Tab-separated table of C-alpha atoms and ligand atoms in Angstrom:
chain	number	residue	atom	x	y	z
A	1	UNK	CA	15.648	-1.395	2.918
A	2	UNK	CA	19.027	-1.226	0.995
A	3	UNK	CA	20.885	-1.043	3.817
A	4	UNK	CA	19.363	-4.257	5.563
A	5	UNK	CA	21.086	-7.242	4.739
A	6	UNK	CA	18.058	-9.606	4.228
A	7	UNK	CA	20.690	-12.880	3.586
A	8	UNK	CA	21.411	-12.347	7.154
A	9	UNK	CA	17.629	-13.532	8.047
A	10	UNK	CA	16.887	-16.931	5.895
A	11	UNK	CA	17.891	-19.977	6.203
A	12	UNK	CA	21.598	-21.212	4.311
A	13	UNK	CA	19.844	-22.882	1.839
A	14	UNK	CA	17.585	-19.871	0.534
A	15	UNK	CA	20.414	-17.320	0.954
A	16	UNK	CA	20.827	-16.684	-2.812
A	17	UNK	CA	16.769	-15.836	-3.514
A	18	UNK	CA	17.061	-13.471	-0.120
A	19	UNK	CA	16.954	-10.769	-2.477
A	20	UNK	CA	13.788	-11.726	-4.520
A	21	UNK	CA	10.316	-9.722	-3.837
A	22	UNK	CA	8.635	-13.032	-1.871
A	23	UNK	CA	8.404	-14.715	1.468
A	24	UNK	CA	10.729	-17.466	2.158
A	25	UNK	CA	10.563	-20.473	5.205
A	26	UNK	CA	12.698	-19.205	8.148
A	27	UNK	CA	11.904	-22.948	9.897
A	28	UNK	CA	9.099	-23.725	12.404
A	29	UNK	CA	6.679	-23.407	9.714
A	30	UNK	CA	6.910	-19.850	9.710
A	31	UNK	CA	8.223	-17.142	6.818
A	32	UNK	CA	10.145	-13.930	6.292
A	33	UNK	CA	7.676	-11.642	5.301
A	34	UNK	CA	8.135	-10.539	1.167
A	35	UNK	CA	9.730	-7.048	1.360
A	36	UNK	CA	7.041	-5.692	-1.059
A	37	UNK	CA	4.310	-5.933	2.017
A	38	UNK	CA	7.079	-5.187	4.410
A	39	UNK	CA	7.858	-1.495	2.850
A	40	UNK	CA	4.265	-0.678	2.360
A	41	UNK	CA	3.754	-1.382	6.200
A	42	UNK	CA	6.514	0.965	7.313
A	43	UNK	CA	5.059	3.619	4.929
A	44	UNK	CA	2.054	3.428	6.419
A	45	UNK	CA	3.060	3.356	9.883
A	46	UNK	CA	5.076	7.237	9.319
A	47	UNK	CA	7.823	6.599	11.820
A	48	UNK	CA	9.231	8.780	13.315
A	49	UNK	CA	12.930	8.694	14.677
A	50	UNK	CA	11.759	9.515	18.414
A	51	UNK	CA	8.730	6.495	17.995
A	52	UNK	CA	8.883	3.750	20.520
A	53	UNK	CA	7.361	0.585	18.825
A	54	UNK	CA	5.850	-2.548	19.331
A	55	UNK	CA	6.672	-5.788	16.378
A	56	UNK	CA	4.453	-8.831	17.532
A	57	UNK	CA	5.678	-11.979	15.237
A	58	UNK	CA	9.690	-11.334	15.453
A	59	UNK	CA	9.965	-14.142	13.257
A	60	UNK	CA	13.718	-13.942	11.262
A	61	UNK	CA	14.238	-10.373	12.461
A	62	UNK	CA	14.079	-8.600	9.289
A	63	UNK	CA	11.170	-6.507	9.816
A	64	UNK	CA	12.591	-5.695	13.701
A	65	UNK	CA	16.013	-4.394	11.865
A	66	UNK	CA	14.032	-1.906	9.489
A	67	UNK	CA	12.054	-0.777	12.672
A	68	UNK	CA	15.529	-0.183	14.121
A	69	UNK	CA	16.636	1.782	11.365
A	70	UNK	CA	13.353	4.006	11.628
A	71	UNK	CA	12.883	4.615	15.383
A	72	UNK	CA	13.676	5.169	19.082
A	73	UNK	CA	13.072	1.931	20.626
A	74	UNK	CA	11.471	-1.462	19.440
A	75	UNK	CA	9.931	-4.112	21.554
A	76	UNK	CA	9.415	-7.294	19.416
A	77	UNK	CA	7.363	-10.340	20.703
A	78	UNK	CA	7.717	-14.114	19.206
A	79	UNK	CA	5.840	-16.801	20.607
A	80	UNK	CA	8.275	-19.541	19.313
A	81	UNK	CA	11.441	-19.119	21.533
A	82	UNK	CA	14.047	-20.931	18.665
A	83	UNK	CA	12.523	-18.000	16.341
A	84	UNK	CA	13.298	-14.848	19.172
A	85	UNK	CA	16.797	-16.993	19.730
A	86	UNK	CA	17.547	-16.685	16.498
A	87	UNK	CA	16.819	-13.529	15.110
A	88	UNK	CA	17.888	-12.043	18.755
A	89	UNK	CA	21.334	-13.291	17.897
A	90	UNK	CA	21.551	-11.844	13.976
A	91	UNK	CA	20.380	-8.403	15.266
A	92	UNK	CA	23.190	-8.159	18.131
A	93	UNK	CA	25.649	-9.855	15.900
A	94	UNK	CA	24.388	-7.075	12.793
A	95	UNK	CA	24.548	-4.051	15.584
A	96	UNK	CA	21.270	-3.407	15.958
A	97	UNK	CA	20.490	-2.894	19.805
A	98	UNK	CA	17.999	-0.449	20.295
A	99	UNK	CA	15.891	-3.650	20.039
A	100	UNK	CA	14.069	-5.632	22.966
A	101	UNK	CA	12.843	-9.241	22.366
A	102	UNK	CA	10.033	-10.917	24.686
A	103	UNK	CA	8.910	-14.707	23.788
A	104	UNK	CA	5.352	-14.474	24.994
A	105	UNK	CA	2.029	-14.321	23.329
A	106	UNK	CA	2.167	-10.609	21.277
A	107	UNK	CA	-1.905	-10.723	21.442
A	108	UNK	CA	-1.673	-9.396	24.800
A	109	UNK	CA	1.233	-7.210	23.372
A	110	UNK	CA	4.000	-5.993	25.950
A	111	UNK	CA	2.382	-3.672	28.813
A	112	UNK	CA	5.299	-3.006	30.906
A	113	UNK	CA	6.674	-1.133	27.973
A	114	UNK	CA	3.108	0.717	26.538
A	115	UNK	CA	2.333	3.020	25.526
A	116	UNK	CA	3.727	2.693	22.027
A	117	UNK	CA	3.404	5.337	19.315
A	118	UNK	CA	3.539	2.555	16.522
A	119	UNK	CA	2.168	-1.362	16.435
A	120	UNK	CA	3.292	-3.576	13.741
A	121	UNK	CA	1.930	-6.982	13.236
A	122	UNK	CA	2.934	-9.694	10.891
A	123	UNK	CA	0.867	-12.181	11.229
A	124	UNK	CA	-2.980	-12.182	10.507
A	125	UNK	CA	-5.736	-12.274	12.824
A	126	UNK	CA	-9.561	-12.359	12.324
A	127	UNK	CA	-10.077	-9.480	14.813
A	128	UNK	CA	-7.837	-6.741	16.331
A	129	UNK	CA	-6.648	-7.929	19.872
A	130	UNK	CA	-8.302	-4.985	22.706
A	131	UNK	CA	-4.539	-5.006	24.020
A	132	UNK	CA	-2.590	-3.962	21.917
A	133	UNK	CA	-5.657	-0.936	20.643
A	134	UNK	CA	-5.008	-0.351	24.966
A	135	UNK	CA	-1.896	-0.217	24.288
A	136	UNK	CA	-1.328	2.269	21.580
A	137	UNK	CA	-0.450	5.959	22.181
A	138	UNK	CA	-2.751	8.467	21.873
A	139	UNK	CA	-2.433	9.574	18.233
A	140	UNK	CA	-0.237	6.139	17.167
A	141	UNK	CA	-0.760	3.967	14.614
A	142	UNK	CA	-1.170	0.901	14.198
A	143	UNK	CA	-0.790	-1.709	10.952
A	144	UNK	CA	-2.408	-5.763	10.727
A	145	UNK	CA	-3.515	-7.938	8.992
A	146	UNK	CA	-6.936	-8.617	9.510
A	147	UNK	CA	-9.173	-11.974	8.138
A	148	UNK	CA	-8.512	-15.149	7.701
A	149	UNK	CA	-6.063	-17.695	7.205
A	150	UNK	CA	-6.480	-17.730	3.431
A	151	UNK	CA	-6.886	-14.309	2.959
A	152	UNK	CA	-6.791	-10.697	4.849
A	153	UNK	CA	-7.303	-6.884	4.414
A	154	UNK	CA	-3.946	-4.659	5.764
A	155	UNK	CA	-5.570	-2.452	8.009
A	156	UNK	CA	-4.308	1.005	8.997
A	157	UNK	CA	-5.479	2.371	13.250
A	158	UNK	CA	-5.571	5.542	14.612
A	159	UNK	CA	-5.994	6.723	18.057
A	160	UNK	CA	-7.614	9.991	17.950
A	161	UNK	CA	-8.996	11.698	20.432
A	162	UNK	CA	-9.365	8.141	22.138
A	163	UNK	CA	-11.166	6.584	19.142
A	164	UNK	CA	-10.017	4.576	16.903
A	165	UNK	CA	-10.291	5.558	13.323
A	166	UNK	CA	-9.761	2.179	10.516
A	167	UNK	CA	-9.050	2.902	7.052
A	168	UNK	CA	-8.428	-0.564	4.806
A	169	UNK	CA	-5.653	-0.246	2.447
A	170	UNK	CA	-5.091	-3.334	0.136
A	171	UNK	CA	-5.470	-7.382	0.389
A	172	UNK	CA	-2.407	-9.496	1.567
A	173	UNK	CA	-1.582	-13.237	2.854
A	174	UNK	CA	0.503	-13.646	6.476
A	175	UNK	CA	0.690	-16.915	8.540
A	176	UNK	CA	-1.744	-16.717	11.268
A	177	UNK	CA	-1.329	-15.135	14.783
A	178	UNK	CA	-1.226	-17.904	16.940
A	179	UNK	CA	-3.151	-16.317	20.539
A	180	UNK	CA	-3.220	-18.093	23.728
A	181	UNK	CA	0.580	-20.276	23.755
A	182	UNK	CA	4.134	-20.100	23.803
A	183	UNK	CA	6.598	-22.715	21.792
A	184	UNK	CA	9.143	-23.273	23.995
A	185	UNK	CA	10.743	-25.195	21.260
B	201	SAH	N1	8.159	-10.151	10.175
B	201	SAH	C1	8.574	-11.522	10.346
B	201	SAH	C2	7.394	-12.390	10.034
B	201	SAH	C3	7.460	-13.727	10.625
B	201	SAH	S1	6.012	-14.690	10.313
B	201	SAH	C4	9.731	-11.790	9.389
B	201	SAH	O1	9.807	-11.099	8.359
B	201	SAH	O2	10.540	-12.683	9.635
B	201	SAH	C5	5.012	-14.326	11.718
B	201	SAH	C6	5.598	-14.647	13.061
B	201	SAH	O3	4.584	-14.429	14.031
B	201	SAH	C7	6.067	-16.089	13.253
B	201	SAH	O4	7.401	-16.082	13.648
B	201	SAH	C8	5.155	-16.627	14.354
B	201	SAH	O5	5.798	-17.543	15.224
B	201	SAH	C9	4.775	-15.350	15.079
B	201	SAH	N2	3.545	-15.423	15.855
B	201	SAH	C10	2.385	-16.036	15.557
B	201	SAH	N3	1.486	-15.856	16.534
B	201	SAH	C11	2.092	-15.092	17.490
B	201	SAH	C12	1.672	-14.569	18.760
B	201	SAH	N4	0.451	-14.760	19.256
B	201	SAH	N5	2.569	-13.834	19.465
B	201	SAH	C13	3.810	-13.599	19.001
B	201	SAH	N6	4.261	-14.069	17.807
B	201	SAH	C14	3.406	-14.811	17.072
């Protein structure tokens, strides 16, 4: 996380609290996750540097240039296209490429690239969309948000033996995953 130059994903104006352990507004009404929930995410998840893996909520990029760091591939979706612009741009122009960006709604997650051994999402939803569980790997996992707008549980997946095992890890606050529409902006 060192090595990620978070300045490089917030807006001008909030470029000298990039550093600081909370979210910040990246425009659209949206945020840059707080690099506390961000780290305990990737822990989770146990990457693995052959791991092909699926971001939905690109947002400013950040989290997709960790994933970079940490695995194979990454397929990122954004629903708001000036978002995906955006942070599509500061990863090429910061040299990360092993990184794919789809505006689309990351509910239905990105088939034509599944299966994927690990699913990050960052933003919450009151139940786990069936595509992206289809879409995970046969022993992948997968780490959301799950509950409310005011208020979710991080949840940890599993696909074993084509089940999926759920263990709850600790309480956390995203924006809400917005299914159904793209912003075209
Ligand atoms: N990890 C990002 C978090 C951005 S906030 C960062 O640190 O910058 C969550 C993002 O999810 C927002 O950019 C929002 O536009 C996006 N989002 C919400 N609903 C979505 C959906 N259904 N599909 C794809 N992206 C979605």
């Amino acid at each position: 996380m060192g090595s990620v130059p978070r300045h490089e994903f917030v807006l001008e104006e909030f470029r000298d609290r990039a550093y600081e352990d909370y979210p910040l507004p990246i425009g659209e009404g949206q945020t840059i996750s707080q690099p506390y929930i961000v780290a305990a995410m990737l822990e989770h998840l146990a990457l693995r540097e052959s791991d092909r893996a699926l971001e939905v909520g690109t947002g400013s990029g950040y989290v997709t240039a960790l994933l970079s760091m940490l695995c194979a591939q990454v397929f990122s979706v954004e629903r708001c296209a000036p978002l995906a612009n955006s942070a599509r741009a500061a990863l090429l122009r910061l040299g990360y490429n092993n990184v794919a960006i789809h505006v689309g709604d990351g509910t239905l997650g990105w088939s034509e690239f599944a299966p994927f051994d690990a699913i990050l999402v960052s933003a919450a939803t009151p139940e786990v969309p069936p595509a992206l569980v289809e879409q995970l790997r046969e022993g992948g996992r997968m780490i959301l948000p799950v509950g409310p707008a005011w208020s979710q549980e991080l949840q940890l997946l599993s696909k074993v033996g084509g089940r999926v095992e759920v263990r709850m890890l600790e309480g956390c606050r995203f924006v809400p995953l917005v299914g159904g529409r793209v912003d075209s902006g």
